[in-house]
Short mmCIF file of C-alpha atoms (C1' of nucleotides) in Angstrom, two decimals:
data_model
loop_
_atom_site.label_atom_id
_atom_site.label_comp_id
_atom_site.label_asym_id
_atom_site.label_seq_id
_atom_site.Cartn_x
_atom_site.Cartn_y
_atom_site.Cartn_z
CA MET A 1 24.63 -1.43 -6.19
CA SER A 2 24.01 -5.16 -6.52
CA ASN A 3 24.18 -6.10 -2.95
CA VAL A 4 20.82 -7.77 -3.19
CA LYS A 5 20.68 -11.34 -2.37
CA LYS A 6 18.78 -13.66 -4.48
CA GLY A 7 15.45 -15.28 -3.81
CA ALA A 8 14.40 -11.83 -2.62
CA ILE A 9 11.31 -9.50 -3.27
CA ASN A 10 13.47 -7.96 -6.22
CA THR A 11 13.72 -11.19 -7.97
CA ALA A 12 11.44 -9.99 -10.65
CA HIS A 13 11.60 -6.26 -11.44
CA THR A 14 9.60 -4.76 -8.73
CA THR A 15 11.24 -2.96 -5.95
CA SER A 16 11.78 -1.71 -2.71
CA ARG A 17 10.50 1.41 -0.86
CA ALA A 18 7.19 2.19 -2.77
CA THR A 19 6.38 -1.53 -3.07
CA VAL A 20 6.87 -2.02 0.75
CA LEU A 21 4.95 1.03 1.25
CA ARG A 22 1.92 -0.61 -0.47
CA LEU A 23 2.30 -3.83 1.27
CA ALA A 24 2.24 -2.08 4.67
CA ARG A 25 -0.82 -0.28 3.30
CA TYR A 26 -2.66 -3.38 2.14
CA LEU A 27 -1.76 -5.12 5.56
CA ARG A 28 -3.42 -2.31 7.35
CA VAL A 29 -6.60 -2.25 5.26
CA LEU A 30 -6.99 -5.87 5.73
CA GLN A 31 -6.59 -5.80 9.38
CA LYS A 32 -9.39 -3.04 9.29
CA LEU A 33 -11.63 -5.32 7.04
CA LYS A 34 -10.98 -8.12 9.08
CA THR A 35 -12.51 -6.58 12.26
CA VAL A 36 -15.49 -5.93 10.19
CA GLY A 37 -15.84 -9.80 9.39
CA ILE A 38 -14.71 -9.92 5.96
CA ILE A 39 -13.51 -13.14 4.82
CA ASN A 40 -12.47 -12.77 1.08
CA VAL A 41 -11.10 -9.68 -0.67
CA PHE A 42 -10.89 -8.76 -4.25
CA SER A 43 -8.00 -7.06 -5.86
CA ASN A 44 -10.28 -4.19 -6.56
CA ASN A 45 -11.43 -3.75 -2.98
CA LEU A 46 -7.92 -3.35 -1.71
CA GLY A 47 -7.00 -1.30 -4.88
CA ASP A 48 -9.98 1.19 -3.90
CA ALA A 49 -8.65 1.25 -0.41
CA VAL A 50 -5.07 2.09 -1.43
CA ALA A 51 -5.81 3.93 -4.42
CA VAL A 52 -4.06 1.84 -6.99
CA THR A 53 -5.36 -0.37 -9.69
CA PRO A 54 -6.53 -3.85 -9.13
CA ALA A 55 -3.81 -4.70 -11.66
CA ILE A 56 -1.12 -3.51 -9.44
CA VAL A 57 -2.61 -5.35 -6.35
CA ARG A 58 -2.48 -8.59 -8.25
CA LYS A 59 0.87 -8.01 -9.49
CA ASP A 60 2.01 -7.26 -6.14
CA PHE A 61 0.74 -10.54 -4.69
CA SER A 62 1.74 -12.56 -7.69
CA ILE A 63 5.52 -11.41 -7.49
CA LEU A 64 5.35 -12.45 -3.68
CA GLY A 65 3.85 -15.55 -4.83
CA ILE A 66 0.65 -15.00 -2.82
CA ASN A 67 -2.19 -16.59 -4.85
CA GLY A 68 -5.86 -16.15 -4.76
CA ASN A 69 -8.67 -17.87 -5.96
CA LYS A 70 -10.05 -17.20 -9.51
CA ARG A 71 -13.24 -16.56 -8.56
CA GLY A 72 -13.30 -16.01 -4.77
CA GLY A 73 -10.37 -13.52 -4.55
CA TYR A 74 -8.03 -13.77 -1.66
CA ASN A 75 -8.67 -15.40 1.67
CA ILE A 76 -8.15 -12.51 4.27
CA ASP A 77 -6.77 -14.55 7.00
CA LEU A 78 -4.18 -16.18 4.52
CA LEU A 79 -3.31 -12.84 2.84
CA ILE A 80 -2.55 -11.37 6.26
CA GLU A 81 -0.52 -14.08 7.33
CA GLU A 82 1.49 -14.05 4.09
CA LEU A 83 1.87 -10.17 4.22
CA ARG A 84 3.09 -10.39 7.54
CA ARG A 85 5.66 -13.26 6.61
CA VAL A 86 6.80 -11.29 3.71
CA LEU A 87 7.05 -8.01 5.69
CA GLY A 88 8.86 -9.75 8.80
CA LYS A 89 6.35 -8.30 11.06
CA THR A 90 8.60 -8.09 13.93
CA ASP A 91 6.87 -8.94 17.10
CA SER A 92 8.35 -6.00 18.69
CA GLN A 93 8.06 -2.55 17.09
CA ARG A 94 10.14 -0.42 19.43
CA ALA A 95 11.53 2.87 18.66
CA ILE A 96 13.42 5.21 20.37
CA LEU A 97 12.84 9.11 20.09
CA VAL A 98 15.57 11.94 20.41
CA GLY A 99 14.43 15.36 20.93
CA CYS A 100 11.44 16.21 23.12
CA GLY A 101 10.26 19.61 22.06
CA ARG A 102 6.81 20.43 20.53
CA ILE A 103 6.90 17.74 17.81
CA GLY A 104 8.79 15.06 19.96
CA GLY A 105 6.47 15.60 22.70
CA ALA A 106 3.44 15.39 20.68
CA LEU A 107 4.75 12.06 19.26
CA LEU A 108 5.59 10.83 22.85
CA GLU A 109 1.75 10.95 23.61
CA TYR A 110 0.71 9.93 19.84
CA LYS A 111 -2.21 7.37 20.15
CA GLU A 112 -1.70 5.97 16.76
CA PHE A 113 1.48 4.53 17.70
CA VAL A 114 -0.35 2.42 20.58
CA LYS A 115 -2.98 1.33 18.18
CA ASP A 116 -0.47 -0.10 15.61
CA GLY A 117 1.46 -1.71 18.00
CA ILE A 118 4.27 0.60 18.08
CA GLU A 119 6.06 1.44 21.26
CA ILE A 120 8.34 4.43 22.13
CA ALA A 121 10.72 2.33 24.57
CA ALA A 122 12.54 5.56 25.65
CA ALA A 123 13.12 9.34 24.66
CA PHE A 124 16.35 11.44 24.78
CA ASP A 125 16.76 15.20 25.41
CA THR A 126 19.48 17.55 26.58
CA ASN A 127 17.20 19.90 28.16
CA PRO A 128 17.37 18.79 32.09
CA GLU A 129 13.79 20.14 32.35
CA LYS A 130 12.65 17.68 30.03
CA LEU A 131 14.22 14.60 31.60
CA ASN A 132 12.03 12.18 33.40
CA PRO A 133 13.70 8.85 33.86
CA ASP A 134 10.76 7.18 35.41
CA GLY A 135 7.85 8.40 33.38
CA ARG A 136 5.83 6.05 31.28
CA VAL A 137 8.26 6.56 28.80
CA PRO A 138 11.69 7.22 30.29
CA VAL A 139 13.20 10.54 29.00
CA LEU A 140 16.90 10.22 29.54
CA PRO A 141 19.77 12.43 28.84
CA VAL A 142 21.12 12.11 25.26
CA GLU A 143 24.63 11.03 26.75
CA GLN A 144 23.15 8.03 27.78
CA LEU A 145 21.75 6.86 24.57
CA PRO A 146 24.78 4.64 23.56
CA GLU A 147 24.68 2.81 26.87
CA TYR A 148 20.93 2.32 26.43
CA MET A 149 21.09 1.07 22.97
CA ALA A 150 23.80 -1.45 24.16
CA ALA A 151 21.30 -2.77 26.57
CA ASN A 152 18.45 -2.66 24.30
CA SER A 153 17.79 -4.13 20.75
CA ILE A 154 16.41 -1.29 18.88
CA HIS A 155 17.13 -0.17 15.39
CA ILE A 156 14.52 2.33 14.62
CA GLY A 157 14.79 5.84 15.76
CA ILE A 158 12.76 9.10 15.60
CA LEU A 159 14.74 12.40 15.12
CA ALA A 160 13.13 15.61 16.29
CA VAL A 161 15.86 17.75 17.43
CA PRO A 162 16.52 21.49 16.21
CA GLU A 163 18.31 21.70 13.02
CA SER A 164 21.78 22.70 14.76
CA ALA A 165 21.96 19.18 16.40
CA ALA A 166 20.55 17.25 13.54
CA LEU A 167 23.83 16.06 12.20
CA PRO A 168 25.51 15.16 15.36
CA VAL A 169 22.55 13.35 16.88
CA PHE A 170 22.31 11.52 13.59
CA ASP A 171 25.81 10.49 13.85
CA THR A 172 25.51 9.36 17.55
CA MET A 173 22.07 7.41 16.71
CA VAL A 174 23.98 5.49 13.70
CA LYS A 175 27.03 4.47 15.86
CA ALA A 176 24.75 3.37 18.60
CA GLY A 177 22.93 1.22 16.18
CA ILE A 178 19.98 2.85 14.69
CA ARG A 179 19.20 1.75 11.12
CA GLY A 180 16.11 3.24 10.46
CA PHE A 181 15.33 6.87 10.92
CA LEU A 182 12.05 9.21 10.79
CA ASN A 183 13.50 12.52 10.45
CA PHE A 184 11.53 15.53 11.31
CA THR A 185 14.35 18.05 11.24
CA THR A 186 14.63 20.33 8.36
CA VAL A 187 18.23 18.90 7.57
CA GLU A 188 17.52 16.48 4.63
CA LEU A 189 19.43 13.55 5.63
CA LYS A 190 20.33 12.51 1.94
CA CYS A 191 18.68 9.32 1.63
CA THR A 192 16.94 8.05 -1.30
CA GLY A 193 16.35 4.64 -0.24
CA ARG A 194 19.88 4.04 0.23
CA CYS A 195 21.81 6.13 2.63
CA GLN A 196 24.13 8.12 1.10
CA TYR A 197 26.07 9.76 4.07
CA GLU A 198 29.66 9.22 4.41
CA GLU A 199 29.34 9.00 8.29
CA CYS A 200 26.67 6.13 7.86
CA PRO A 201 28.65 3.21 6.68
CA HIS A 202 25.78 1.02 7.45
CA GLN A 203 23.36 2.01 4.51
CA CYS A 204 20.72 3.36 7.07
CA ILE A 205 17.11 3.87 5.75
CA VAL A 206 15.92 7.39 6.58
CA GLN A 207 12.58 8.97 6.05
CA ASN A 208 12.16 12.36 5.83
CA VAL A 209 9.15 14.35 7.11
CA ASN A 210 9.83 17.73 6.06
CA ILE A 211 6.72 19.54 7.25
CA SER A 212 7.70 22.83 6.22
CA LEU A 213 8.92 21.79 2.63
CA GLU A 214 5.68 19.50 2.15
CA LEU A 215 3.36 22.49 3.06
CA GLU A 216 5.43 24.88 0.99
CA SER A 217 5.16 22.61 -2.16
CA LEU A 218 1.52 22.51 -1.32
CA PHE A 219 1.41 26.39 -2.03
CA TYR A 220 3.32 25.67 -5.46
CA LEU A 221 1.12 22.86 -6.48
CA VAL A 222 -2.06 24.50 -5.82
CA ASN A 223 -0.83 27.56 -7.58
CA LEU A 224 0.38 25.51 -10.73
CA LYS A 225 -2.77 23.76 -10.88
CA GLU A 226 -4.67 26.85 -10.77
CA ARG A 227 -2.66 28.17 -13.69
CA GLY A 228 -2.96 24.75 -15.51
CA MET A 229 0.54 23.84 -15.13
CA VAL A 230 0.40 20.49 -13.64
CA THR A 231 -1.20 17.28 -13.89
CA MET B 1 -7.17 13.49 -17.85
CA SER B 2 -6.15 16.04 -20.27
CA ASN B 3 -7.29 19.15 -18.36
CA VAL B 4 -3.81 20.26 -18.96
CA LYS B 5 -3.28 23.48 -20.50
CA LYS B 6 -0.81 24.21 -23.16
CA GLY B 7 2.70 25.92 -22.73
CA ALA B 8 2.72 24.27 -19.17
CA ILE B 9 5.59 22.77 -17.18
CA ASN B 10 4.04 19.40 -18.73
CA THR B 11 5.01 20.53 -22.61
CA ALA B 12 7.54 17.91 -22.69
CA HIS B 13 7.41 14.92 -20.74
CA THR B 14 8.42 15.66 -17.43
CA THR B 15 5.66 16.22 -14.83
CA SER B 16 4.01 17.49 -11.74
CA ARG B 17 4.64 16.40 -8.24
CA ALA B 18 7.83 14.83 -7.86
CA THR B 19 9.41 17.80 -10.17
CA VAL B 20 7.70 20.41 -8.20
CA LEU B 21 8.88 18.86 -5.00
CA ARG B 22 12.44 18.90 -6.72
CA LEU B 23 12.25 22.57 -7.77
CA ALA B 24 11.00 23.57 -4.32
CA ARG B 25 13.97 22.14 -2.88
CA TYR B 26 16.46 23.84 -5.36
CA LEU B 27 14.83 27.05 -4.38
CA ARG B 28 15.40 26.31 -0.84
CA VAL B 29 19.02 25.49 -1.39
CA LEU B 30 19.54 28.24 -3.41
CA GLN B 31 18.14 30.63 -0.96
CA LYS B 32 20.76 29.19 1.69
CA LEU B 33 23.64 29.46 -0.77
CA LYS B 34 22.87 32.98 -1.44
CA THR B 35 23.13 33.79 2.45
CA VAL B 36 26.50 32.35 2.25
CA GLY B 37 27.61 34.81 -0.87
CA ILE B 38 27.49 32.28 -3.58
CA ILE B 39 27.14 33.87 -7.04
CA ASN B 40 27.22 30.92 -9.36
CA VAL B 41 25.89 27.32 -8.93
CA PHE B 42 26.76 24.42 -10.99
CA SER B 43 24.28 21.59 -11.53
CA ASN B 44 26.38 18.97 -9.53
CA ASN B 45 26.21 21.38 -6.40
CA LEU B 46 22.46 21.33 -6.55
CA GLY B 47 22.28 17.85 -7.47
CA ASP B 48 24.62 17.04 -4.23
CA ALA B 49 22.29 19.11 -2.25
CA VAL B 50 19.09 17.42 -3.04
CA ALA B 51 20.38 14.04 -3.80
CA VAL B 52 19.89 14.00 -7.46
CA THR B 53 22.14 13.55 -10.43
CA PRO B 54 23.48 16.90 -12.16
CA ALA B 55 21.88 15.67 -15.30
CA ILE B 56 18.45 15.74 -13.64
CA VAL B 57 19.12 19.30 -12.60
CA ARG B 58 19.96 20.46 -15.86
CA LYS B 59 17.11 18.69 -17.36
CA ASP B 60 14.64 20.05 -15.07
CA PHE B 61 16.11 23.78 -15.87
CA SER B 62 16.19 22.97 -19.66
CA ILE B 63 12.51 22.04 -19.61
CA LEU B 64 11.54 25.03 -17.71
CA GLY B 65 13.55 27.16 -20.15
CA ILE B 66 16.10 28.13 -17.96
CA ASN B 67 19.63 28.45 -19.15
CA GLY B 68 22.84 28.62 -17.49
CA ASN B 69 26.51 29.25 -19.07
CA LYS B 70 28.44 26.59 -20.53
CA ARG B 71 31.23 27.26 -18.18
CA GLY B 72 30.09 29.42 -15.43
CA GLY B 73 26.91 27.36 -14.54
CA TYR B 74 23.91 29.26 -13.19
CA ASN B 75 23.71 32.86 -11.65
CA ILE B 76 22.16 32.42 -8.58
CA ASP B 77 19.91 35.37 -8.61
CA LEU B 78 18.41 34.57 -12.07
CA LEU B 79 18.07 31.17 -11.09
CA ILE B 80 16.06 31.91 -7.75
CA GLU B 81 14.11 34.69 -9.75
CA GLU B 82 13.25 32.09 -12.44
CA LEU B 83 12.37 29.30 -9.97
CA ARG B 84 10.11 31.55 -8.14
CA ARG B 85 8.46 32.57 -11.49
CA VAL B 86 7.96 29.33 -12.38
CA LEU B 87 6.50 28.16 -8.93
CA GLY B 88 4.65 31.44 -8.75
CA LYS B 89 5.66 32.24 -5.54
CA THR B 90 2.85 33.68 -4.04
CA ASP B 91 3.72 36.40 -1.79
CA SER B 92 1.55 35.27 0.96
CA GLN B 93 1.84 31.85 2.01
CA ARG B 94 -0.88 31.51 4.67
CA ALA B 95 -2.65 28.59 5.44
CA ILE B 96 -5.28 27.65 8.24
CA LEU B 97 -5.10 24.69 10.88
CA VAL B 98 -7.89 22.58 11.94
CA GLY B 99 -7.40 20.77 15.02
CA CYS B 100 -5.37 21.89 18.06
CA GLY B 101 -4.57 18.84 19.76
CA ARG B 102 -0.80 17.54 20.36
CA ILE B 103 0.15 17.58 16.57
CA GLY B 104 -1.92 20.64 15.68
CA GLY B 105 -0.70 22.34 18.94
CA ALA B 106 3.09 21.59 17.92
CA LEU B 107 2.37 23.23 14.37
CA LEU B 108 0.92 26.04 15.98
CA GLU B 109 4.39 27.29 17.31
CA TYR B 110 6.37 25.43 14.59
CA LYS B 111 9.30 27.77 14.15
CA GLU B 112 10.12 26.41 10.48
CA PHE B 113 7.09 27.84 9.31
CA VAL B 114 8.13 31.46 10.33
CA LYS B 115 11.47 30.97 8.91
CA ASP B 116 9.89 29.88 5.52
CA GLY B 117 7.60 32.55 5.36
CA ILE B 118 4.61 30.29 5.88
CA GLU B 119 2.11 31.87 8.16
CA ILE B 120 -0.75 30.04 10.16
CA ALA B 121 -3.50 32.75 9.71
CA ALA B 122 -6.01 30.99 11.93
CA ALA B 123 -6.77 27.83 13.80
CA PHE B 124 -10.01 25.88 14.55
CA ASP B 125 -11.13 23.49 17.22
CA THR B 126 -14.17 21.98 18.53
CA ASN B 127 -12.80 22.08 22.20
CA PRO B 128 -13.89 25.29 24.03
CA GLU B 129 -10.75 25.04 26.35
CA LYS B 130 -8.62 25.40 23.02
CA LEU B 131 -10.31 28.35 21.90
CA ASN B 132 -8.60 31.66 21.99
CA PRO B 133 -9.79 34.12 19.36
CA ASP B 134 -7.35 36.92 20.48
CA GLY B 135 -4.26 34.94 20.52
CA ARG B 136 -1.02 35.31 18.23
CA VAL B 137 -2.72 32.81 16.19
CA PRO B 138 -6.54 33.34 16.86
CA VAL B 139 -8.08 29.67 17.57
CA LEU B 140 -11.65 29.67 16.64
CA PRO B 141 -14.53 27.52 16.75
CA VAL B 142 -14.89 24.94 13.88
CA GLU B 143 -18.30 26.44 12.85
CA GLN B 144 -16.71 29.70 12.11
CA LEU B 145 -14.81 28.07 9.40
CA PRO B 146 -16.86 28.89 6.54
CA GLU B 147 -17.36 32.67 7.49
CA TYR B 148 -13.60 33.05 8.13
CA MET B 149 -12.76 31.48 4.67
CA ALA B 150 -15.32 33.74 3.12
CA ALA B 151 -13.64 36.61 4.55
CA ASN B 152 -10.01 35.40 3.68
CA SER B 153 -8.39 34.45 0.54
CA ILE B 154 -6.56 31.10 1.82
CA HIS B 155 -6.32 27.81 -0.04
CA ILE B 156 -4.01 25.93 2.01
CA GLY B 157 -5.40 23.80 4.88
CA ILE B 158 -3.65 21.50 7.63
CA LEU B 159 -5.80 18.79 8.89
CA ALA B 160 -4.93 17.65 12.40
CA VAL B 161 -8.16 16.40 13.87
CA PRO B 162 -8.86 12.76 15.23
CA GLU B 163 -9.60 10.00 12.94
CA SER B 164 -13.29 10.17 13.66
CA ALA B 165 -13.52 13.90 12.48
CA ALA B 166 -11.45 13.73 9.49
CA LEU B 167 -13.72 13.16 6.36
CA PRO B 168 -16.57 15.69 7.93
CA VAL B 169 -14.04 18.44 8.43
CA PHE B 170 -12.46 17.39 5.06
CA ASP B 171 -15.54 18.07 3.49
CA THR B 172 -16.10 21.44 5.46
CA MET B 173 -12.61 22.78 4.45
CA VAL B 174 -13.33 21.77 0.80
CA LYS B 175 -16.59 23.61 0.90
CA ALA B 176 -15.06 26.68 2.27
CA GLY B 177 -12.22 26.62 -0.45
CA ILE B 178 -9.43 24.76 0.58
CA ARG B 179 -7.65 23.27 -2.35
CA GLY B 180 -4.48 21.96 -1.00
CA PHE B 181 -4.27 19.58 2.31
CA LEU B 182 -1.66 18.83 4.71
CA ASN B 183 -3.36 15.60 6.26
CA PHE B 184 -2.09 14.40 9.40
CA THR B 185 -4.92 12.33 10.21
CA THR B 186 -4.74 8.36 9.57
CA VAL B 187 -7.58 8.39 7.19
CA GLU B 188 -5.75 8.46 4.17
CA LEU B 189 -7.61 11.11 1.93
CA LYS B 190 -7.21 9.04 -1.57
CA CYS B 191 -5.19 11.31 -3.58
CA THR B 192 -2.43 10.50 -5.78
CA GLY B 193 -1.64 13.90 -7.06
CA ARG B 194 -5.28 14.15 -8.17
CA CYS B 195 -7.86 14.19 -5.52
CA GLN B 196 -10.29 11.18 -6.14
CA TYR B 197 -12.62 12.02 -3.58
CA GLU B 198 -16.22 12.21 -4.78
CA GLU B 199 -17.05 15.00 -2.19
CA CYS B 200 -14.26 16.88 -3.63
CA PRO B 201 -15.37 18.06 -7.17
CA HIS B 202 -12.37 20.53 -7.12
CA GLN B 203 -9.61 18.15 -7.48
CA CYS B 204 -7.71 19.16 -4.28
CA ILE B 205 -4.30 18.41 -3.81
CA VAL B 206 -3.78 16.11 -0.43
CA GLN B 207 -0.52 15.54 0.75
CA ASN B 208 -0.86 12.76 3.41
CA VAL B 209 1.56 12.57 6.28
CA ASN B 210 0.95 9.30 7.92
CA ILE B 211 3.41 9.29 10.55
CA SER B 212 2.43 5.83 12.10
CA LEU B 213 2.44 4.18 8.74
CA GLU B 214 5.84 5.69 7.67
CA LEU B 215 7.36 4.44 11.03
CA GLU B 216 5.70 0.98 10.76
CA SER B 217 7.01 0.80 6.89
CA LEU B 218 10.52 1.89 8.41
CA PHE B 219 10.41 -1.29 10.60
CA TYR B 220 9.53 -3.25 7.60
CA LEU B 221 12.04 -2.05 5.34
CA VAL B 222 14.88 -2.14 7.90
CA ASN B 223 14.03 -5.80 8.73
CA LEU B 224 13.55 -6.58 4.71
CA LYS B 225 17.17 -5.16 4.23
CA GLU B 226 18.76 -7.12 7.09
CA ARG B 227 17.47 -10.02 5.18
CA GLY B 228 18.79 -8.83 2.04
CA MET B 229 15.36 -8.54 0.46
CA VAL B 230 15.10 -4.90 -0.66
CA THR B 231 17.38 -2.39 -2.81
"C1'" DT C 1 -23.30 -23.20 -17.37
"C1'" DA C 2 -22.36 -18.21 -17.32
"C1'" DG C 3 -20.21 -14.68 -15.15
"C1'" DA C 4 -16.44 -13.05 -12.55
"C1'" DT C 5 -11.84 -12.47 -11.20
"C1'" DT C 6 -7.25 -14.23 -11.13
"C1'" DG C 7 -2.45 -14.39 -12.99
"C1'" DT C 8 0.38 -13.14 -16.42
"C1'" DT C 9 2.27 -11.37 -20.99
"C1'" DA C 10 3.20 -7.71 -23.92
"C1'" DA C 11 2.59 -2.96 -24.65
"C1'" DT C 12 3.04 1.57 -22.77
"C1'" DC C 13 4.67 5.34 -20.64
"C1'" DG C 14 7.41 8.19 -18.10
"C1'" DA C 15 11.39 9.17 -15.78
"C1'" DT C 16 16.56 8.67 -15.23
"C1'" DT C 17 21.06 7.99 -17.08
"C1'" DA C 18 24.99 7.91 -20.39
"C1'" DA C 19 27.21 10.13 -23.22
"C1'" DC C 20 28.84 13.64 -26.23
"C1'" DA C 21 28.92 17.65 -29.09
"C1'" DA C 22 28.63 22.45 -28.35
"C1'" DT C 23 30.75 26.26 -26.13
"C1'" DC C 24 32.09 29.58 -22.49
"C1'" DT D 1 44.11 27.49 -25.81
"C1'" DA D 2 42.88 23.79 -22.42
"C1'" DG D 3 39.42 22.22 -19.34
"C1'" DA D 4 35.04 22.40 -17.73
"C1'" DT D 5 30.21 22.38 -17.76
"C1'" DT D 6 25.93 23.09 -20.19
"C1'" DG D 7 22.02 21.26 -23.09
"C1'" DT D 8 20.12 17.60 -25.39
"C1'" DT D 9 19.74 13.15 -27.74
"C1'" DA D 10 19.51 8.47 -27.46
"C1'" DA D 11 19.28 4.52 -24.44
"C1'" DT D 12 17.96 2.41 -20.51
"C1'" DC D 13 15.36 1.24 -16.87
"C1'" DG D 14 11.35 0.01 -14.32
"C1'" DA D 15 7.02 0.51 -13.03
"C1'" DT D 16 2.31 0.85 -14.88
"C1'" DT D 17 -1.41 -0.73 -17.69
"C1'" DA D 18 -4.19 -3.23 -21.20
"C1'" DA D 19 -5.93 -7.17 -22.25
"C1'" DC D 20 -7.23 -11.69 -22.20
"C1'" DA D 21 -6.33 -16.63 -21.46
"C1'" DA D 22 -7.38 -19.66 -17.71
"C1'" DT D 23 -10.50 -21.09 -14.32
"C1'" DC D 24 -13.20 -21.21 -10.19
#
DNA sequence: TAGATTGTTAATCGATTAACAATC
DNA sequence: TAGATTGTTAATCGATTAACAATC
């Protein structure tokens, strides 16, 4: 619980995932604004772009020790620099992908990754037909995962295997050193910020993308809204 | 703001999206448990399965007016029935898909949808090569969207078009009657529960699935955690 | 200067948790 | 009965919002 070191983002009272999510969004928006030639941004600009109130933007920055000008807002270059510093913008954003089915295959070709400086360094599958060690992104047999990981310093993995393979593959990936997961399987790897998995002694961070569940809850939400039963 | 009718889920103090998400998850878990032959479930079973505390489970149910037995927990059949009632489990869970690129194409074949009783009734694209009006799922030109919608009562849509097309297509879909969106484009349709879009007078519900952003924030989270700067 | 925007405090809000009486 | 689990209240926690003094 209190394995949080001092001098951290958490110093005051604001926290973790939701905040980091917001910071990442601010950074993206700022980078876009910069290409348009904007020099100063105001808390309400950023608030609009990220759909939060200006007060939240200011508070977020205030907690991080980022200051603006009482009149001129925030200098975009400084702001970007500070956010990158806080977020520890790693120069290499490399991830591996396990599972090259429909979804995995789509991600292999996903152009946004390139735009955002994310690189899928290698992919893995069990199906011999999918293998392609010499492709733009090498597709290797899963057995080679530990070996590959040992030779490459990568900590983020995308999990896009069938339900039945999810748990064992998750395990393999954790053991091989993956610490952050983008999980497209239907198995909800029970993590809410902190990994609660017994097999995961490393407190990995798992972000579940449960497409089917999200679509299903949309049906409910729309239905409930029509019945006036939801905010 | 206060367009919430009375006698609603919101009666007391619990609310909307997070809650509905949880309810949907309970329901899924219950249906799985039922296939295994379970008859009674306890709040801690469900809590474990959905990664929340038993107290939350009980509170959720209590607010909905769902009661269990002090000793025997909840009867699974009754519980499923009640949840379906509350969620207004629509007999038809049909959605349309716009954009049949890599991601959209993967969703067209997504087997989980079938398992969960979700049907993609039709898909739309601008690329003539993608069209296939007579396929298992008909793929039609986007121009036919309004016409199709007029003839079919569907309110949920999946948006998987390129960034440049996102806004106009969103607009078209709203005008045609879509009220709930699963948005795979990088354009964040600014909705946090309530649609804030001017072009959207209907307060649609948008669920953004920003894969690239989620992956990127994973890099940050893992990095921050290593530096002890995050919960 | 006058006007606008920051930075911060205190108030509010809502959701989670602890705790325990009721009871099966 | 004894033990376990619900249902609910009150306490806690954390995040958002309102408001405004400071100041560029």
